[in-house]
mmCIF file of N, CA and C in Angstrom:
data_model
loop_
_atom_site.group_PDB
_atom_site.id
_atom_site.type_symbol
_atom_site.label_atom_id
_atom_site.label_comp_id
_atom_site.label_asym_id
_atom_site.label_seq_id
_atom_site.Cartn_x
_atom_site.Cartn_y
_atom_site.Cartn_z
ATOM 1 N N GLN A 8 -27.946 58.109 -29.710
ATOM 2 C CA GLN A 8 -27.389 58.510 -28.901
ATOM 3 C C GLN A 8 -28.096 60.122 -29.890
ATOM 4 N N VAL A 9 -27.955 60.588 -28.633
ATOM 5 C CA VAL A 9 -29.268 61.963 -28.374
ATOM 6 C C VAL A 9 -28.209 62.262 -28.284
ATOM 7 N N GLN A 10 -28.511 64.421 -28.968
ATOM 8 C CA GLN A 10 -27.324 65.115 -28.716
ATOM 9 C C GLN A 10 -28.974 66.782 -28.365
ATOM 10 N N LEU A 11 -28.180 67.517 -26.951
ATOM 11 C CA LEU A 11 -29.191 68.543 -26.686
ATOM 12 C C LEU A 11 -27.999 69.873 -26.548
ATOM 13 N N VAL A 12 -28.654 70.009 -27.658
ATOM 14 C CA VAL A 12 -28.054 71.565 -27.241
ATOM 15 C C VAL A 12 -28.816 73.138 -26.747
ATOM 16 N N GLU A 13 -28.869 73.602 -25.928
ATOM 17 C CA GLU A 13 -29.093 74.600 -25.128
ATOM 18 C C GLU A 13 -28.690 76.050 -25.248
ATOM 19 N N SER A 14 -29.297 76.794 -26.165
ATOM 20 C CA SER A 14 -28.881 78.636 -26.014
ATOM 21 C C SER A 14 -30.674 79.413 -25.461
ATOM 22 N N GLY A 15 -29.824 80.764 -25.154
ATOM 23 C CA GLY A 15 -30.528 82.290 -24.820
ATOM 24 C C GLY A 15 -30.342 82.458 -23.767
ATOM 25 N N GLY A 16 -29.602 81.589 -23.444
ATOM 26 C CA GLY A 16 -29.470 82.008 -21.876
ATOM 27 C C GLY A 16 -28.588 83.415 -21.388
ATOM 28 N N ASP A 17 -29.755 84.091 -20.454
ATOM 29 C CA ASP A 17 -29.050 85.345 -19.928
ATOM 30 C C ASP A 17 -29.217 85.782 -18.352
ATOM 31 N N LEU A 18 -28.242 87.399 -18.346
ATOM 32 C CA LEU A 18 -28.723 88.353 -17.914
ATOM 33 C C LEU A 18 -29.880 89.002 -17.728
ATOM 34 N N VAL A 19 -31.294 89.138 -17.245
ATOM 35 C CA VAL A 19 -32.313 90.388 -17.204
ATOM 36 C C VAL A 19 -32.407 90.430 -16.549
ATOM 37 N N GLN A 20 -33.359 91.938 -16.445
ATOM 38 C CA GLN A 20 -33.880 92.681 -14.954
ATOM 39 C C GLN A 20 -34.565 91.375 -14.568
ATOM 40 N N THR A 21 -35.500 92.324 -13.993
ATOM 41 C CA THR A 21 -37.228 91.608 -13.635
ATOM 42 C C THR A 21 -38.264 92.323 -14.533
ATOM 43 N N GLY A 22 -38.960 91.797 -14.578
ATOM 44 C CA GLY A 22 -40.039 92.599 -15.760
ATOM 45 C C GLY A 22 -39.603 91.470 -16.929
ATOM 46 N N GLY A 23 -38.199 90.967 -17.220
ATOM 47 C CA GLY A 23 -37.296 91.092 -18.637
ATOM 48 C C GLY A 23 -38.474 89.919 -19.022
ATOM 49 N N SER A 24 -38.009 90.045 -20.506
ATOM 50 C CA SER A 24 -38.049 88.893 -21.842
ATOM 51 C C SER A 24 -36.684 87.594 -21.474
ATOM 52 N N LEU A 25 -37.248 85.891 -22.027
ATOM 53 C CA LEU A 25 -35.952 85.663 -22.347
ATOM 54 C C LEU A 25 -36.058 84.900 -23.293
ATOM 55 N N ARG A 26 -36.013 84.072 -24.559
ATOM 56 C CA ARG A 26 -36.322 83.766 -25.644
ATOM 57 C C ARG A 26 -35.108 81.943 -25.343
ATOM 58 N N LEU A 27 -35.370 81.148 -24.799
ATOM 59 C CA LEU A 27 -34.555 79.911 -24.636
ATOM 60 C C LEU A 27 -34.806 79.166 -26.081
ATOM 61 N N SER A 28 -33.889 77.877 -26.600
ATOM 62 C CA SER A 28 -33.744 77.133 -27.621
ATOM 63 C C SER A 28 -33.008 75.885 -27.727
ATOM 64 N N CYS A 29 -33.390 75.466 -27.789
ATOM 65 C CA CYS A 29 -33.198 73.692 -27.348
ATOM 66 C C CYS A 29 -33.131 72.968 -28.841
ATOM 67 N N ALA A 30 -31.653 72.875 -29.418
ATOM 68 C CA ALA A 30 -31.834 71.949 -30.639
ATOM 69 C C ALA A 30 -31.286 70.082 -30.414
ATOM 70 N N ALA A 31 -32.166 70.241 -31.112
ATOM 71 C CA ALA A 31 -32.138 67.848 -30.186
ATOM 72 C C ALA A 31 -31.414 67.198 -31.994
ATOM 73 N N SER A 32 -31.054 66.817 -31.106
ATOM 74 C CA SER A 32 -29.939 66.046 -33.338
ATOM 75 C C SER A 32 -29.605 64.324 -32.313
ATOM 76 N N GLY A 33 -29.190 63.879 -33.494
ATOM 77 C CA GLY A 33 -29.324 62.600 -32.942
ATOM 78 C C GLY A 33 -30.191 61.250 -33.599
ATOM 79 N N SER A 34 -29.821 59.912 -32.778
ATOM 80 C CA SER A 34 -31.652 59.094 -32.472
ATOM 81 C C SER A 34 -32.639 60.008 -32.366
ATOM 82 N N ILE A 35 -33.761 60.864 -33.150
ATOM 83 C CA ILE A 35 -35.118 61.243 -32.436
ATOM 84 C C ILE A 35 -35.546 60.047 -32.772
ATOM 85 N N LEU A 36 -37.030 60.122 -32.190
ATOM 86 C CA LEU A 36 -38.312 58.908 -32.716
ATOM 87 C C LEU A 36 -39.304 59.898 -32.599
ATOM 88 N N ARG A 37 -40.809 59.547 -32.635
ATOM 89 C CA ARG A 37 -41.569 59.906 -32.601
ATOM 90 C C ARG A 37 -42.705 58.577 -31.927
ATOM 91 N N PRO A 38 -43.822 58.930 -31.260
ATOM 92 C CA PRO A 38 -43.525 60.392 -30.372
ATOM 93 C C PRO A 38 -43.015 60.455 -29.096
ATOM 94 N N ASN A 39 -42.406 62.134 -28.912
ATOM 95 C CA ASN A 39 -41.425 62.111 -27.809
ATOM 96 C C ASN A 39 -42.308 63.482 -26.886
ATOM 97 N N THR A 40 -42.015 62.979 -25.793
ATOM 98 C CA THR A 40 -42.096 64.628 -24.982
ATOM 99 C C THR A 40 -40.466 65.558 -25.313
ATOM 100 N N MET A 41 -40.980 66.874 -25.503
ATOM 101 C CA MET A 41 -39.238 67.864 -25.153
ATOM 102 C C MET A 41 -39.843 68.752 -24.245
ATOM 103 N N GLY A 42 -38.636 69.016 -23.103
ATOM 104 C CA GLY A 42 -39.621 69.384 -21.701
ATOM 105 C C GLY A 42 -38.260 70.792 -21.581
ATOM 106 N N TRP A 43 -38.700 71.469 -20.427
ATOM 107 C CA TRP A 43 -37.745 72.801 -19.887
ATOM 108 C C TRP A 43 -37.800 72.052 -18.099
ATOM 109 N N TYR A 44 -36.513 72.586 -17.257
ATOM 110 C CA TYR A 44 -36.319 72.200 -16.386
ATOM 111 C C TYR A 44 -36.105 73.750 -15.956
ATOM 112 N N ARG A 45 -35.626 73.417 -14.659
ATOM 113 C CA ARG A 45 -35.251 74.538 -14.344
ATOM 114 C C ARG A 45 -34.416 73.802 -12.790
ATOM 115 N N GLN A 46 -32.967 74.285 -12.530
ATOM 116 C CA GLN A 46 -32.529 74.280 -11.158
ATOM 117 C C GLN A 46 -32.359 74.818 -10.439
ATOM 118 N N ALA A 47 -32.192 75.619 -9.795
ATOM 119 C CA ALA A 47 -32.441 76.858 -8.971
ATOM 120 C C ALA A 47 -31.371 76.132 -7.671
ATOM 121 N N PRO A 48 -29.860 77.316 -6.996
ATOM 122 C CA PRO A 48 -29.110 76.998 -5.958
ATOM 123 C C PRO A 48 -29.797 76.531 -5.758
ATOM 124 N N GLY A 49 -28.901 74.840 -4.927
ATOM 125 C CA GLY A 49 -29.184 74.591 -3.560
ATOM 126 C C GLY A 49 -30.752 73.869 -3.170
ATOM 127 N N LYS A 50 -31.904 73.920 -4.706
ATOM 128 C CA LYS A 50 -33.270 73.412 -4.989
ATOM 129 C C LYS A 50 -32.691 71.812 -5.704
ATOM 130 N N GLN A 51 -34.109 71.662 -5.967
ATOM 131 C CA GLN A 51 -33.756 69.790 -7.076
ATOM 132 C C GLN A 51 -34.384 70.877 -8.206
ATOM 133 N N ARG A 52 -33.552 69.601 -9.829
ATOM 134 C CA ARG A 52 -34.237 70.565 -10.449
ATOM 135 C C ARG A 52 -35.552 69.974 -11.328
ATOM 136 N N GLU A 53 -36.618 70.863 -11.109
ATOM 137 C CA GLU A 53 -37.962 71.094 -11.531
ATOM 138 C C GLU A 53 -38.478 71.422 -12.771
ATOM 139 N N LEU A 54 -40.023 70.320 -13.787
ATOM 140 C CA LEU A 54 -40.001 70.904 -14.572
ATOM 141 C C LEU A 54 -41.141 72.402 -14.972
ATOM 142 N N VAL A 55 -40.258 73.016 -15.695
ATOM 143 C CA VAL A 55 -41.241 73.690 -16.164
ATOM 144 C C VAL A 55 -42.289 74.241 -17.313
ATOM 145 N N ALA A 56 -42.056 73.160 -18.473
ATOM 146 C CA ALA A 56 -43.173 73.223 -19.186
ATOM 147 C C ALA A 56 -42.379 71.775 -19.935
ATOM 148 N N SER A 57 -43.255 71.598 -20.538
ATOM 149 C CA SER A 57 -43.119 70.402 -22.296
ATOM 150 C C SER A 57 -44.081 70.766 -23.319
ATOM 151 N N ILE A 58 -43.762 70.005 -24.073
ATOM 152 C CA ILE A 58 -44.886 69.467 -25.298
ATOM 153 C C ILE A 58 -43.811 68.502 -26.083
ATOM 154 N N THR A 59 -45.717 67.828 -25.880
ATOM 155 C CA THR A 59 -45.086 66.785 -26.653
ATOM 156 C C THR A 59 -44.876 67.126 -28.237
ATOM 157 N N SER A 60 -44.422 65.695 -29.689
ATOM 158 C CA SER A 60 -44.631 65.780 -30.455
ATOM 159 C C SER A 60 -45.475 66.180 -30.858
ATOM 160 N N GLY A 61 -46.869 65.780 -30.607
ATOM 161 C CA GLY A 61 -48.317 66.161 -31.141
ATOM 162 C C GLY A 61 -48.859 67.507 -30.737
ATOM 163 N N LEU A 62 -47.897 68.570 -30.348
ATOM 164 C CA LEU A 62 -47.497 70.205 -29.725
ATOM 165 C C LEU A 62 -48.766 70.356 -28.899
ATOM 166 N N ARG A 63 -48.690 69.290 -28.033
ATOM 167 C CA ARG A 63 -49.767 69.653 -26.626
ATOM 168 C C ARG A 63 -48.651 69.806 -25.141
ATOM 169 N N ALA A 64 -49.236 70.090 -24.976
ATOM 170 C CA ALA A 64 -48.090 71.547 -23.735
ATOM 171 C C ALA A 64 -48.330 71.511 -22.976
ATOM 172 N N ASP A 65 -47.511 71.627 -21.185
ATOM 173 C CA ASP A 65 -47.947 71.275 -20.141
ATOM 174 C C ASP A 65 -47.093 72.809 -19.316
ATOM 175 N N TYR A 66 -47.315 72.931 -17.978
ATOM 176 C CA TYR A 66 -47.052 74.616 -17.820
ATOM 177 C C TYR A 66 -46.452 74.109 -16.180
ATOM 178 N N ALA A 67 -45.747 74.123 -15.441
ATOM 179 C CA ALA A 67 -45.692 74.602 -13.891
ATOM 180 C C ALA A 67 -46.635 75.289 -13.799
ATOM 181 N N GLU A 68 -47.605 75.331 -12.948
ATOM 182 C CA GLU A 68 -48.065 77.061 -12.004
ATOM 183 C C GLU A 68 -47.311 78.504 -12.375
ATOM 184 N N SER A 69 -45.811 77.897 -12.304
ATOM 185 C CA SER A 69 -45.012 79.181 -11.744
ATOM 186 C C SER A 69 -45.248 79.578 -13.246
ATOM 187 N N ALA A 70 -45.086 78.594 -14.080
ATOM 188 C CA ALA A 70 -44.888 78.749 -15.435
ATOM 189 C C ALA A 70 -45.930 79.413 -16.199
ATOM 190 N N LYS A 71 -47.050 79.398 -16.106
ATOM 191 C CA LYS A 71 -49.178 79.494 -16.062
ATOM 192 C C LYS A 71 -48.666 80.549 -16.150
ATOM 193 N N GLY A 72 -49.679 81.614 -18.342
ATOM 194 C CA GLY A 72 -49.639 83.153 -17.547
ATOM 195 C C GLY A 72 -48.013 83.815 -18.660
ATOM 196 N N ARG A 73 -47.033 82.813 -18.179
ATOM 197 C CA ARG A 73 -46.059 83.821 -18.794
ATOM 198 C C ARG A 73 -45.445 83.481 -19.724
ATOM 199 N N PHE A 74 -45.111 82.197 -19.348
ATOM 200 C CA PHE A 74 -43.504 81.291 -20.217
ATOM 201 C C PHE A 74 -44.988 80.652 -21.437
ATOM 202 N N THR A 75 -44.165 80.513 -23.062
ATOM 203 C CA THR A 75 -44.691 79.894 -23.769
ATOM 204 C C THR A 75 -43.479 78.414 -23.852
ATOM 205 N N VAL A 76 -45.002 77.059 -24.492
ATOM 206 C CA VAL A 76 -43.191 75.727 -24.428
ATOM 207 C C VAL A 76 -43.868 76.333 -26.107
ATOM 208 N N SER A 77 -43.004 75.617 -26.847
ATOM 209 C CA SER A 77 -43.178 75.672 -28.056
ATOM 210 C C SER A 77 -42.118 74.557 -29.544
ATOM 211 N N ARG A 78 -42.574 73.926 -30.237
ATOM 212 C CA ARG A 78 -41.587 73.191 -31.068
ATOM 213 C C ARG A 78 -41.775 73.703 -32.244
ATOM 214 N N ASP A 79 -40.684 72.922 -32.557
ATOM 215 C CA ASP A 79 -40.581 72.855 -34.721
ATOM 216 C C ASP A 79 -40.434 71.344 -34.779
ATOM 217 N N ASN A 80 -41.024 70.427 -35.492
ATOM 218 C CA ASN A 80 -41.092 69.341 -35.573
ATOM 219 C C ASN A 80 -39.680 69.159 -36.591
ATOM 220 N N PHE A 81 -40.002 69.632 -37.525
ATOM 221 C CA PHE A 81 -38.790 69.441 -38.790
ATOM 222 C C PHE A 81 -37.095 70.250 -37.837
ATOM 223 N N LYS A 82 -37.212 70.526 -37.207
ATOM 224 C CA LYS A 82 -36.185 70.941 -36.834
ATOM 225 C C LYS A 82 -35.585 70.599 -35.510
ATOM 226 N N ASN A 83 -36.267 69.802 -35.021
ATOM 227 C CA ASN A 83 -36.338 69.022 -33.841
ATOM 228 C C ASN A 83 -35.996 70.043 -32.620
ATOM 229 N N THR A 84 -36.602 70.904 -32.120
ATOM 230 C CA THR A 84 -35.958 72.073 -32.458
ATOM 231 C C THR A 84 -37.083 72.308 -31.077
ATOM 232 N N VAL A 85 -36.844 73.168 -29.499
ATOM 233 C CA VAL A 85 -38.161 73.347 -28.621
ATOM 234 C C VAL A 85 -37.433 74.293 -28.263
ATOM 235 N N TYR A 86 -38.806 75.285 -27.785
ATOM 236 C CA TYR A 86 -38.766 76.541 -27.411
ATOM 237 C C TYR A 86 -38.925 77.398 -26.138
ATOM 238 N N LEU A 87 -38.757 77.853 -25.858
ATOM 239 C CA LEU A 87 -38.798 78.426 -24.383
ATOM 240 C C LEU A 87 -39.315 80.010 -23.732
ATOM 241 N N GLN A 88 -40.343 80.630 -24.791
ATOM 242 C CA GLN A 88 -40.347 82.004 -24.684
ATOM 243 C C GLN A 88 -40.708 82.842 -23.482
ATOM 244 N N MET A 89 -40.163 83.602 -22.314
ATOM 245 C CA MET A 89 -40.693 83.184 -21.326
ATOM 246 C C MET A 89 -40.812 85.030 -20.553
ATOM 247 N N HIS A 90 -41.806 86.245 -20.121
ATOM 248 C CA HIS A 90 -42.453 87.019 -19.774
ATOM 249 C C HIS A 90 -41.962 86.940 -18.399
ATOM 250 N N ARG A 91 -42.321 88.818 -17.800
ATOM 251 C CA ARG A 91 -41.998 88.084 -16.812
ATOM 252 C C ARG A 91 -41.483 88.015 -15.875
ATOM 253 N N LEU A 92 -39.681 87.929 -16.239
ATOM 254 C CA LEU A 92 -38.972 87.694 -15.262
ATOM 255 C C LEU A 92 -38.801 87.743 -13.734
ATOM 256 N N ASN A 93 -38.514 87.318 -13.353
ATOM 257 C CA ASN A 93 -38.826 86.789 -11.700
ATOM 258 C C ASN A 93 -38.062 86.790 -11.264
ATOM 259 N N PRO A 94 -37.103 87.002 -9.925
ATOM 260 C CA PRO A 94 -35.974 86.047 -9.783
ATOM 261 C C PRO A 94 -35.420 85.402 -8.934
ATOM 262 N N GLU A 95 -36.927 84.971 -8.762
ATOM 263 C CA GLU A 95 -37.296 83.698 -8.242
ATOM 264 C C GLU A 95 -37.530 82.378 -9.457
ATOM 265 N N ASP A 96 -36.976 83.056 -11.091
ATOM 266 C CA ASP A 96 -37.492 82.560 -11.896
ATOM 267 C C ASP A 96 -36.042 82.165 -12.629
ATOM 268 N N THR A 97 -34.701 82.333 -12.035
ATOM 269 C CA THR A 97 -33.447 82.436 -11.808
ATOM 270 C C THR A 97 -32.662 80.943 -11.715
ATOM 271 N N GLY A 98 -32.268 80.666 -12.693
ATOM 272 C CA GLY A 98 -31.613 78.995 -12.748
ATOM 273 C C GLY A 98 -31.064 78.088 -13.563
ATOM 274 N N VAL A 99 -30.008 77.136 -13.746
ATOM 275 C CA VAL A 99 -29.981 76.957 -14.973
ATOM 276 C C VAL A 99 -30.960 76.153 -15.520
ATOM 277 N N TYR A 100 -31.348 76.211 -16.995
ATOM 278 C CA TYR A 100 -32.098 75.789 -17.971
ATOM 279 C C TYR A 100 -32.307 73.853 -18.730
ATOM 280 N N TYR A 101 -32.511 73.461 -18.087
ATOM 281 C CA TYR A 101 -32.118 72.628 -19.241
ATOM 282 C C TYR A 101 -33.255 71.391 -19.646
ATOM 283 N N CYS A 102 -32.795 71.015 -21.582
ATOM 284 C CA CYS A 102 -33.906 70.845 -22.338
ATOM 285 C C CYS A 102 -33.561 69.146 -22.223
ATOM 286 N N ALA A 103 -34.772 68.688 -22.262
ATOM 287 C CA ALA A 103 -34.748 67.065 -21.857
ATOM 288 C C ALA A 103 -35.343 66.824 -23.335
ATOM 289 N N ILE A 104 -35.633 65.526 -23.336
ATOM 290 C CA ILE A 104 -36.517 64.458 -24.622
ATOM 291 C C ILE A 104 -35.965 63.300 -23.615
ATOM 292 N N ASP A 105 -37.452 62.813 -24.072
ATOM 293 C CA ASP A 105 -38.412 61.671 -23.345
ATOM 294 C C ASP A 105 -38.374 60.673 -24.559
ATOM 295 N N GLN A 106 -38.182 59.496 -24.778
ATOM 296 C CA GLN A 106 -38.970 58.703 -25.780
ATOM 297 C C GLN A 106 -39.197 57.597 -25.179
ATOM 298 N N GLY A 107 -39.549 56.110 -26.367
ATOM 299 C CA GLY A 107 -39.715 55.131 -25.838
ATOM 300 C C GLY A 107 -41.009 54.454 -24.945
ATOM 301 N N PHE A 108 -41.338 54.177 -24.608
ATOM 302 C CA PHE A 108 -42.301 53.783 -23.059
ATOM 303 C C PHE A 108 -41.699 52.272 -22.754
ATOM 304 N N GLY A 109 -41.498 52.622 -21.712
ATOM 305 C CA GLY A 109 -41.665 51.295 -20.446
ATOM 306 C C GLY A 109 -40.308 50.843 -20.844
ATOM 307 N N THR A 110 -40.458 50.014 -20.586
ATOM 308 C CA THR A 110 -38.072 49.701 -20.232
ATOM 309 C C THR A 110 -37.136 50.302 -21.713
ATOM 310 N N SER A 111 -37.930 49.864 -22.539
ATOM 311 C CA SER A 111 -37.210 51.165 -24.027
ATOM 312 C C SER A 111 -37.443 53.315 -23.465
ATOM 313 N N PHE A 112 -38.267 52.866 -22.320
ATOM 314 C CA PHE A 112 -38.052 54.824 -21.995
ATOM 315 C C PHE A 112 -36.093 55.456 -21.998
ATOM 316 N N ARG A 113 -36.168 56.544 -22.214
ATOM 317 C CA ARG A 113 -35.237 56.881 -22.188
ATOM 318 C C ARG A 113 -34.962 58.540 -22.312
ATOM 319 N N ARG A 114 -34.501 58.935 -20.919
ATOM 320 C CA ARG A 114 -34.184 60.729 -21.449
ATOM 321 C C ARG A 114 -33.086 60.647 -20.969
ATOM 322 N N ASN A 115 -32.717 62.315 -22.655
ATOM 323 C CA ASN A 115 -31.846 62.706 -22.765
ATOM 324 C C ASN A 115 -31.560 64.458 -22.094
ATOM 325 N N TRP A 116 -30.364 64.171 -21.697
ATOM 326 C CA TRP A 116 -30.813 66.295 -21.030
ATOM 327 C C TRP A 116 -29.566 67.028 -21.693
ATOM 328 N N GLY A 117 -29.750 67.976 -22.269
ATOM 329 C CA GLY A 117 -29.141 68.814 -22.710
ATOM 330 C C GLY A 117 -27.699 69.148 -21.549
ATOM 331 N N GLN A 118 -26.927 70.188 -21.359
ATOM 332 C CA GLN A 118 -25.796 71.093 -20.964
ATOM 333 C C GLN A 118 -26.251 71.527 -19.931
ATOM 334 N N GLY A 119 -27.563 72.812 -20.610
ATOM 335 C CA GLY A 119 -28.162 73.909 -19.609
ATOM 336 C C GLY A 119 -27.876 74.967 -20.220
ATOM 337 N N THR A 120 -28.549 75.835 -20.012
ATOM 338 C CA THR A 120 -28.015 77.000 -19.862
ATOM 339 C C THR A 120 -28.420 78.432 -18.892
ATOM 340 N N GLN A 121 -27.730 79.104 -17.999
ATOM 341 C CA GLN A 121 -27.861 79.831 -17.515
ATOM 342 C C GLN A 121 -28.230 81.152 -17.690
ATOM 343 N N VAL A 122 -29.951 80.951 -16.313
ATOM 344 C CA VAL A 122 -30.700 82.279 -16.171
ATOM 345 C C VAL A 122 -31.025 82.749 -14.968
ATOM 346 N N THR A 123 -30.474 84.756 -14.826
ATOM 347 C CA THR A 123 -29.949 84.911 -14.502
ATOM 348 C C THR A 123 -31.357 86.484 -14.282
ATOM 349 N N VAL A 124 -32.352 86.008 -13.243
ATOM 350 C CA VAL A 124 -33.257 87.867 -13.136
ATOM 351 C C VAL A 124 -32.292 88.413 -11.442
ATOM 352 N N SER A 125 -32.094 89.625 -12.217
ATOM 353 C CA SER A 125 -31.633 90.508 -11.395
ATOM 354 C C SER A 125 -32.912 91.230 -10.879
ATOM 355 N N SER A 126 -33.117 91.470 -9.425
ATOM 356 C CA SER A 126 -34.045 92.262 -8.959
ATOM 357 C C SER A 126 -34.166 93.946 -8.993
#
């Protein structure tokens, strides 16, 4: 079993910054990839940023230049530093961890943390 607990969501004004954290516990294997996903009201969940246990990061186009994903492998914790937030960044941010390959692949989700950017 894997548990993911996110924190850091808040209400901020346009142009503000937030830092999200997600701590994973339980059966954590390496290699793995931890990622941040956003689900805006009425929209599908989409990937914002991800980072492998080897520290390779990938970003959605909307996040490039504004967001930074990082992780602490000793703590099994991933962070998302967000700058220059705008109302389009509003949504529930979910943390996920991907482990295994092929038939052994599994993705676990956190409960989500709300980010609201006011105009």
